[in-house]
Coordinates of C-alpha atoms and ligand atoms in Angstrom, one line a residue:
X217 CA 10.6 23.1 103.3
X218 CA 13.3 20.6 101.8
X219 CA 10.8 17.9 103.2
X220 CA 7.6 19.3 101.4
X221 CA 9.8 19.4 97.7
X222 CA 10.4 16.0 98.2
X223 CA 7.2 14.6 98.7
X224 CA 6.2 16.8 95.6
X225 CA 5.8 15.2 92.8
X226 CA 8.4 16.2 90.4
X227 CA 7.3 17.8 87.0
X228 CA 7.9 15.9 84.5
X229 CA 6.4 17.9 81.5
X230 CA 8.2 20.1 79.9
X231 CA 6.9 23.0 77.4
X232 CA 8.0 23.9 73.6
X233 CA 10.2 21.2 73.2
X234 CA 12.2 20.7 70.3
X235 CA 12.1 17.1 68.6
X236 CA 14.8 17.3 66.5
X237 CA 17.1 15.3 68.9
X238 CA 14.0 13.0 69.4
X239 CA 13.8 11.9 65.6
X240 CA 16.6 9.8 63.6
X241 CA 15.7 12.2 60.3
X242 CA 16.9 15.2 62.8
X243 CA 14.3 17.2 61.2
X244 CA 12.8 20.1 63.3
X245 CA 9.3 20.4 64.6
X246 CA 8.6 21.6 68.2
X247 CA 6.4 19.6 70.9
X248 CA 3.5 21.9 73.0
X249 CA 4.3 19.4 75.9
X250 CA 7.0 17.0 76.3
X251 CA 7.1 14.3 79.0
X252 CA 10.2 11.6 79.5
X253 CA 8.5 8.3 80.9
X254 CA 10.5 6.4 83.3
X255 CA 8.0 4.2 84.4
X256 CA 5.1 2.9 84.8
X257 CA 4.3 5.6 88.0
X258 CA 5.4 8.6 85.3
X259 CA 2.7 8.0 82.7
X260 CA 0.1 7.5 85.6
X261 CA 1.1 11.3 86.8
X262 CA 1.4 12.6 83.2
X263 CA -1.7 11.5 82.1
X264 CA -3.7 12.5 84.2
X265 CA -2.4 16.1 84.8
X266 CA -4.9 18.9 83.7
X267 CA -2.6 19.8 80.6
X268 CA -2.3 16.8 79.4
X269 CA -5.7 15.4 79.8
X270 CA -7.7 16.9 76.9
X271 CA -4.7 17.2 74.7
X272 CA -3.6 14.9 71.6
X273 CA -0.9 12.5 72.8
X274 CA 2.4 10.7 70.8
X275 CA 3.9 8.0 71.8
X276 CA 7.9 8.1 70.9
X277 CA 10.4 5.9 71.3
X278 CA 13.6 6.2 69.7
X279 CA 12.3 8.0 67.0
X280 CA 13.8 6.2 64.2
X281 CA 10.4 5.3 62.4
X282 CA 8.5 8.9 62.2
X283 CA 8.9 11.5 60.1
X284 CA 7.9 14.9 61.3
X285 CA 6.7 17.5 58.9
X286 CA 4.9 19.9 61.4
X287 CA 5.0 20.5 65.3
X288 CA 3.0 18.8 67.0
X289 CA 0.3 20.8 69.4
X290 CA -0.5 18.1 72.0
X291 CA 2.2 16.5 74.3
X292 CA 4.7 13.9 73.3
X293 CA 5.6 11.1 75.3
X294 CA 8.9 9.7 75.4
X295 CA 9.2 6.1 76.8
X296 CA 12.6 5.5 78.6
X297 CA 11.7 3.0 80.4
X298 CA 14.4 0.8 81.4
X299 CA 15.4 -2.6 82.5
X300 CA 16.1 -6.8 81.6
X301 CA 15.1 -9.7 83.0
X302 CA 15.4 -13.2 81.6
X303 CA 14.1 -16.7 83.0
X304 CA 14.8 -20.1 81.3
X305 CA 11.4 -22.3 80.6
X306 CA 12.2 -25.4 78.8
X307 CA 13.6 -24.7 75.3
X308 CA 13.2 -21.1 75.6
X309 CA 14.8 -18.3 77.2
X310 CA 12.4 -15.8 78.1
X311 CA 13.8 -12.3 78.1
X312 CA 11.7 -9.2 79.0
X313 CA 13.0 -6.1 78.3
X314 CA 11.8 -2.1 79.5
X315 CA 10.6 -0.3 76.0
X316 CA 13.2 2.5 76.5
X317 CA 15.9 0.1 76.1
X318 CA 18.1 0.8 73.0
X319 CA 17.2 -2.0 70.7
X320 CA 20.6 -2.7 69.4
X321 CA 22.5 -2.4 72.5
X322 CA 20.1 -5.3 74.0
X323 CA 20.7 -7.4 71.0
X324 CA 24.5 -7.6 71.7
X325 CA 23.9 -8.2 75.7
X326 CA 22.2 -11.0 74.5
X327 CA 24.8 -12.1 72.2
X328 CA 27.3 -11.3 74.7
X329 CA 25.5 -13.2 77.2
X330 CA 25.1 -16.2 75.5
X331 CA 21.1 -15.8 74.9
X332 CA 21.1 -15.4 71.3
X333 CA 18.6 -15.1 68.7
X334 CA 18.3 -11.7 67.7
X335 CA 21.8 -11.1 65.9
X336 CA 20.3 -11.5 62.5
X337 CA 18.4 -7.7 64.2
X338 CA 21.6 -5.9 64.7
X339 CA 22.3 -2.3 64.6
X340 CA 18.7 -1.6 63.5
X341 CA 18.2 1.4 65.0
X342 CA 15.5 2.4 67.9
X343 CA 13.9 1.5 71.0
X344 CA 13.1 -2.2 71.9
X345 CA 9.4 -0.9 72.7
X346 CA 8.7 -0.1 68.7
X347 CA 10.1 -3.2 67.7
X348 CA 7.1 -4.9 67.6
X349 CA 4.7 -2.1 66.4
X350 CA 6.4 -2.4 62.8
X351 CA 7.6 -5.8 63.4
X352 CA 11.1 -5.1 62.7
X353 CA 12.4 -8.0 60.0
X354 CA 16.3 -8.1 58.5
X355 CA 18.5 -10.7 57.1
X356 CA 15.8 -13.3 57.4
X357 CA 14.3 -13.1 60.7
X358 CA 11.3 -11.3 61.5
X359 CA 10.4 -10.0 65.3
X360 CA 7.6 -12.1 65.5
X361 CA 9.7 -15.3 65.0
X362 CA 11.3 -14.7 68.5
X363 CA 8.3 -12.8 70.0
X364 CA 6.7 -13.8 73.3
X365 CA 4.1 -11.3 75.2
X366 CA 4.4 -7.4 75.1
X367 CA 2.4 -5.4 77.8
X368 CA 0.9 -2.3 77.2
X369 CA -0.8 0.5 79.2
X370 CA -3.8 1.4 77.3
X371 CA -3.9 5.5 77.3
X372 CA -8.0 5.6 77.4
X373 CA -8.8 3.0 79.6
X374 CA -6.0 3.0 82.3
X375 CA -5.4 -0.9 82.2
X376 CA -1.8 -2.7 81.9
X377 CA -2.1 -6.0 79.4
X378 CA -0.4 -8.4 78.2
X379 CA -0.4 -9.5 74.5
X380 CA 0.1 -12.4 73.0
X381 CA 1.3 -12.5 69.2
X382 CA -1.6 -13.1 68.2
X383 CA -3.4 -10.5 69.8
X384 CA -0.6 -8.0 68.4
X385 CA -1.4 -9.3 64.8
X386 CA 1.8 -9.0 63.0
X387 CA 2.2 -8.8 59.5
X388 CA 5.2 -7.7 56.9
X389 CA 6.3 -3.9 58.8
X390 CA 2.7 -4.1 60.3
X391 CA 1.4 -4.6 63.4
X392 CA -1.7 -4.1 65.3
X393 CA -0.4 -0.9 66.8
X394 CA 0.5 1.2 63.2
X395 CA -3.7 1.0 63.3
X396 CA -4.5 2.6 66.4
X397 CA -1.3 5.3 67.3
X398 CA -1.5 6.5 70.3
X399 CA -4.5 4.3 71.6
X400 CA -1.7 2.0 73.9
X401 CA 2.1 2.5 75.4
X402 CA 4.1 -0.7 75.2
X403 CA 5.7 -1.2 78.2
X404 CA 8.1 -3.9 77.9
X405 CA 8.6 -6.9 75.5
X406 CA 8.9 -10.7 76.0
X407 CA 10.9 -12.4 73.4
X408 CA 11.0 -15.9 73.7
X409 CA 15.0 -17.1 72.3
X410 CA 15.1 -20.7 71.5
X411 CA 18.2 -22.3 73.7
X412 CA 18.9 -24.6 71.2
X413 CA 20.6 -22.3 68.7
X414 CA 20.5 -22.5 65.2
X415 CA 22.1 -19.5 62.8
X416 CA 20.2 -18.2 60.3
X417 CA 22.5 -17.5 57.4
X418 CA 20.7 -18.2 54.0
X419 CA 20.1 -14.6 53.3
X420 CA 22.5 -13.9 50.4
X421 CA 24.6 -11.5 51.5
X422 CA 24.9 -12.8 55.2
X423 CA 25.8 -15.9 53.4
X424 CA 28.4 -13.9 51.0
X425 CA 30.0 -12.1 54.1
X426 CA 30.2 -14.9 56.2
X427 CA 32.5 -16.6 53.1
X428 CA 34.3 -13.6 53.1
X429 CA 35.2 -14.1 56.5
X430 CA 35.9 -17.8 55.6
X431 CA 33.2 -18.8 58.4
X432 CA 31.4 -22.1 57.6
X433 CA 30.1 -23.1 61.4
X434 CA 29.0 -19.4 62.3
X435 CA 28.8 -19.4 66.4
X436 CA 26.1 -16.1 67.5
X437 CA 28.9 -13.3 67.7
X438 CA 30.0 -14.0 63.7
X439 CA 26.6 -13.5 62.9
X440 CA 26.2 -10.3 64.3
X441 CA 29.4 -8.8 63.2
X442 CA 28.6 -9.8 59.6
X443 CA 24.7 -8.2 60.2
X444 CA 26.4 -5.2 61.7
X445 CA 29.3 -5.0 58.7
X446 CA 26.6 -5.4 56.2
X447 CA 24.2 -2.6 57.1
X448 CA 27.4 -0.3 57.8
X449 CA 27.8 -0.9 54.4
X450 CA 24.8 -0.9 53.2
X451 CA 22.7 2.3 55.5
X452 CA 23.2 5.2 56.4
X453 CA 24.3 5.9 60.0
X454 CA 21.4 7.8 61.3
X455 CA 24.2 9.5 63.9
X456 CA 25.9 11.2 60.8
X457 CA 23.0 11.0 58.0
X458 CA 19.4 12.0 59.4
X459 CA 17.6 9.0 58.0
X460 CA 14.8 6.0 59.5
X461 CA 15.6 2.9 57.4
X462 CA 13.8 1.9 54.5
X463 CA 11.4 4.9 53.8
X464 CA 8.7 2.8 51.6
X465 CA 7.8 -1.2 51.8
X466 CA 8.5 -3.4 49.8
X467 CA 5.0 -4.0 47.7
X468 CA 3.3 -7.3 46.9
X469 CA 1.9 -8.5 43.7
X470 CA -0.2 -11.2 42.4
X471 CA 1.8 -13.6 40.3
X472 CA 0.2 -12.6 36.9
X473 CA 1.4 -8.7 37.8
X474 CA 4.5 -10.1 38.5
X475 CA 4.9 -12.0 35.3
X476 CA 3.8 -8.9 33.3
X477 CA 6.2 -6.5 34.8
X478 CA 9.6 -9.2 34.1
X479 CA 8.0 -9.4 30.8
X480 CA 8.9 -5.7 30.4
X481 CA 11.5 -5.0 32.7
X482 CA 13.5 -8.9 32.6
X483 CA 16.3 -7.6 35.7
X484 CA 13.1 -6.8 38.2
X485 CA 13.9 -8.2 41.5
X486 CA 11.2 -10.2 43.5
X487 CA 10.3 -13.0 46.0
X488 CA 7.8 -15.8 46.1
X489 CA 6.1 -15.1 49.7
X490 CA 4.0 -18.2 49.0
X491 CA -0.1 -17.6 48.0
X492 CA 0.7 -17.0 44.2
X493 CA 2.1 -13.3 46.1
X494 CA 5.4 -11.8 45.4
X495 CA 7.3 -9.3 47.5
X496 CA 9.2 -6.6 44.9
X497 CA 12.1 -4.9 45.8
X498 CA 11.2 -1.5 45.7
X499 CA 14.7 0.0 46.2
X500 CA 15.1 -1.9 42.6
X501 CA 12.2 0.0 41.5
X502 CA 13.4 3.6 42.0
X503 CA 16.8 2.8 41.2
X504 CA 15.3 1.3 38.1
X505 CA 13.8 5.0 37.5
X506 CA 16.9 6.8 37.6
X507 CA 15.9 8.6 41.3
X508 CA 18.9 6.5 43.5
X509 CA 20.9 9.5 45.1
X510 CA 18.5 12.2 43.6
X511 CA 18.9 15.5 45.4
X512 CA 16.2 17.8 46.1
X513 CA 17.0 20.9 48.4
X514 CA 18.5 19.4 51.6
X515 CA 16.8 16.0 51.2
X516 CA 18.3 12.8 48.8
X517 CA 17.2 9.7 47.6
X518 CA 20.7 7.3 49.7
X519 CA 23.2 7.0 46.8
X520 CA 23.9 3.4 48.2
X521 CA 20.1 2.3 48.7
X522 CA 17.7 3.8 47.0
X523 CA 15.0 2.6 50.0
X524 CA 16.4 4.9 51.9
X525 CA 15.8 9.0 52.0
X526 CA 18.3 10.8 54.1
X527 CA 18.5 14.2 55.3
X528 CA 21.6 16.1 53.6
X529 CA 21.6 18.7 57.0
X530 CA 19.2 21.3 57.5
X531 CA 16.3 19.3 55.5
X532 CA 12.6 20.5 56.8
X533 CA 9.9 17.5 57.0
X534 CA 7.9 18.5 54.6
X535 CA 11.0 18.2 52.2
X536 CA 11.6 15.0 53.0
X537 CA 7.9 14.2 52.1
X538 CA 7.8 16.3 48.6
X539 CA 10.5 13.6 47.6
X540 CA 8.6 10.7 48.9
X541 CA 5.8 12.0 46.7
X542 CA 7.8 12.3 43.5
X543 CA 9.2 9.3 44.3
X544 CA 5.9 7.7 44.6
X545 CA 5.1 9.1 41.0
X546 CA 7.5 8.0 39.3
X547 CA 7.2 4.4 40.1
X548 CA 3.3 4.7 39.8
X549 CA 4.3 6.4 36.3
X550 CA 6.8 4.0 35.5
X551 CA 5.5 0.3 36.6
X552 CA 2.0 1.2 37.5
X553 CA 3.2 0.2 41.2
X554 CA 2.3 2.2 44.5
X555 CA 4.8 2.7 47.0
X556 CA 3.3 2.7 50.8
X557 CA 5.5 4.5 52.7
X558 CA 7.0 2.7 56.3
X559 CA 7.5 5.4 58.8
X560 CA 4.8 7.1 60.5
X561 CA 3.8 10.3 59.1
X562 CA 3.0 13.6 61.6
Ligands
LIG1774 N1 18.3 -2.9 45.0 C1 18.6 -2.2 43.9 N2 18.9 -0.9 44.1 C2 18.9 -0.2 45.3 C3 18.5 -1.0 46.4 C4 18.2 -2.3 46.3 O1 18.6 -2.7 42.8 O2 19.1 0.9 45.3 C5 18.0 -4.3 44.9 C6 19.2 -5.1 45.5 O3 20.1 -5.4 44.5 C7 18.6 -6.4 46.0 C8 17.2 -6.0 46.3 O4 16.9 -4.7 45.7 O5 18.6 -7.3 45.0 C9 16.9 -5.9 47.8 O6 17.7 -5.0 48.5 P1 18.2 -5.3 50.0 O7 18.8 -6.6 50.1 O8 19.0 -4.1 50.4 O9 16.9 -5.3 50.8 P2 15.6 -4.4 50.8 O10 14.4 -5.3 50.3 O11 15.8 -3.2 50.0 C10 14.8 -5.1 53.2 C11 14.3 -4.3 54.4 C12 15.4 -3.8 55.2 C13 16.3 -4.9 55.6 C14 16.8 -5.7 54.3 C15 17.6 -6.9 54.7 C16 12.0 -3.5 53.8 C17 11.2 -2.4 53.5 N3 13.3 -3.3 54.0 O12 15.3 -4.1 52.3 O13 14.9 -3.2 56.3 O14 17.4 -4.5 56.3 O15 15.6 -6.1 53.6 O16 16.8 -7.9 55.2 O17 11.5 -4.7 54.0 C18 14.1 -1.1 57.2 O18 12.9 -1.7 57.3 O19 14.2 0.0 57.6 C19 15.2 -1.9 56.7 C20 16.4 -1.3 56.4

């Protein structure tokens, strides 16, 4: 009898699950079917089991880029798969890491272990597997500067595949994967980390802290603590304020727009991405509303960065979204400007 439960496969899906763990806003919404994905051998057995077969599917990982505003009737699938591996080819390391992984603890092993490259990355929170689906970008370094290969297990047809960055077709917060959800699981990443290090430092305030800390020959280690100091500064921790980073982009203009808008608003905030296009700093442009640390019901505009909408305690989804709306009017309103929003909406 003990023998027979062994061989059986265990059941990994659980019913009426609730998310709210499962999403960095801590909002409430309740999964039909929940399944934790170890491996490559669990999503085989999950997805083909009858309950799972016909329903919607949703691919989570550490939750810090969705915002739920309803339950969700299908069956969520939560990647945990683990593990690191790394291999030296000529001037790169080459580092794959299990999805699951947290992203920020693998960014100090790496620091730790004398493979830098991603320090400029710190403390972003999530898993390492949705990295690359909004190609994560901070303090002057974009994913897809240290990307390699991902592979992924498409859902439909049942294949494992590797990607190449081009195939993954990155863009600013954008990726080939925000336009086809739940089509593929990433299973692990490759990031290529060039072994001849250089910092990256001439963001302003990495460059301000570093002075601070009266660093002028930065070694990996001083430029993660400063990343890390800054963003403690800067963010809300997601541990103690529900929250998933910057809520909207930051929106490109052409450079007549942008000339017209400094005409009428001289302190606006932007950056030549090259093209004749400009990148504006939207948190500028709600704060330059009046909406930084507005409060509506249980869900505020961050007080400290006004790209950011937090969960006060208690705050439903759809809350969260009624601000992201007003907030979207008001800079429409305002500067004729519409605001896309980053995270996934459910
Ligand atoms: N600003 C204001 N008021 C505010 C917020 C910002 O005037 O309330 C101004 C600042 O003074 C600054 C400018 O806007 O001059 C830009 O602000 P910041 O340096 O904080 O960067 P950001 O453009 O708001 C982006 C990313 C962040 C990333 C930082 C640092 C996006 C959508 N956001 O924010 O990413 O950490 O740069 O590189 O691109 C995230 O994606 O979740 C995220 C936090």
């Amino acid at each position: 009898m003990v023998i027979a439960q062994d061989l059986m496969a265990r059941d990994l899906i659980q019913r009426d699950v609730s998310l709210r763990t499962f999403n960095t806003f801590g909002v409430e919404a309740r999964a039909a079917l929940f399944a934790r994905i170890g491996s490559l051998r669990d999503l085989q057995q999950v997805l083909v089991d009858p309950r799972v077969i016909d329903a919607p599917r949703l691919v989570l990982g550490g939750g810090s880029n969705i915002l739920f505003t309803r339950n969700f009737d299908g069956c969520v699938l939560k990647v945990d798969i683990p593990g690191l591996q790394r291999e030296d080819h000529g001037a790169f390391s080459l580092v794959s890491v299990g999805a699951g992984e947290n992203w920020h603890a693998i960014v100090e092993r790496l620091v730790d272990d004398d493979v830098p490259g991603l320090e400029n990355l710190a403390l972003i929170p999530g898993s390492v597997g949705a990295a690359p689906i909004q190609n994560i970008g901070a303090y002057g370094v974009e994913l897809a500067e240290r990307f390699h290969s991902l592979q992924t297990w498409s859902i439909d047809s049942g294949l494992l595949q590797t990607l190449n960055s081009e195939d993954c077709r990155f863009g600013y917060r954008d990726s080939v994967f925000k336009h086809e959800p739940g089509l593929r699981l990433i299973v692990s990443v490759t990031f290529a980390l060039p072994r001849d290090w250089n910092p990256v430092t001439g963001y302003v305030d990495v460059e301000n802290e570093l002075r601070r800390r009266q660093i002028t020959k930065p070694k990996p280690r001083d430029v993660f603590d400063a990343v890390v100091a800054i963003r403690k500064r800067k963010l809300p921790d997601p541990a103690l304020i529900g929250n998933a980073g910057s809520f909207f982009k930051n929106p490109v203009v052409s450079r007549q727009q942008r000339t017209e808008l400094i005409e009428r608003h001289p302190s606006l905030v932007s950056y030549d991405i090259g093209g004749g296009r400009y990148k504006l700093a939207a948190g500028w442009l709600i704060d330059a509303c009046g909406m930084k640390g507005a409060v509506r019901g249980r869900a505020a505009v961050f007080e400290r960065q006004a790209l950011v909408l937090v969960n006060l305690g208690g705050a439903t989804g759809a809350e969260v979204l009624a601000l992201a709306r007003e907030v979207q009017d008001v800079v429409r309103v305002r500067f004729g400007i519409e605001l896309e929003p980053e995270p996934r909406i459910v």
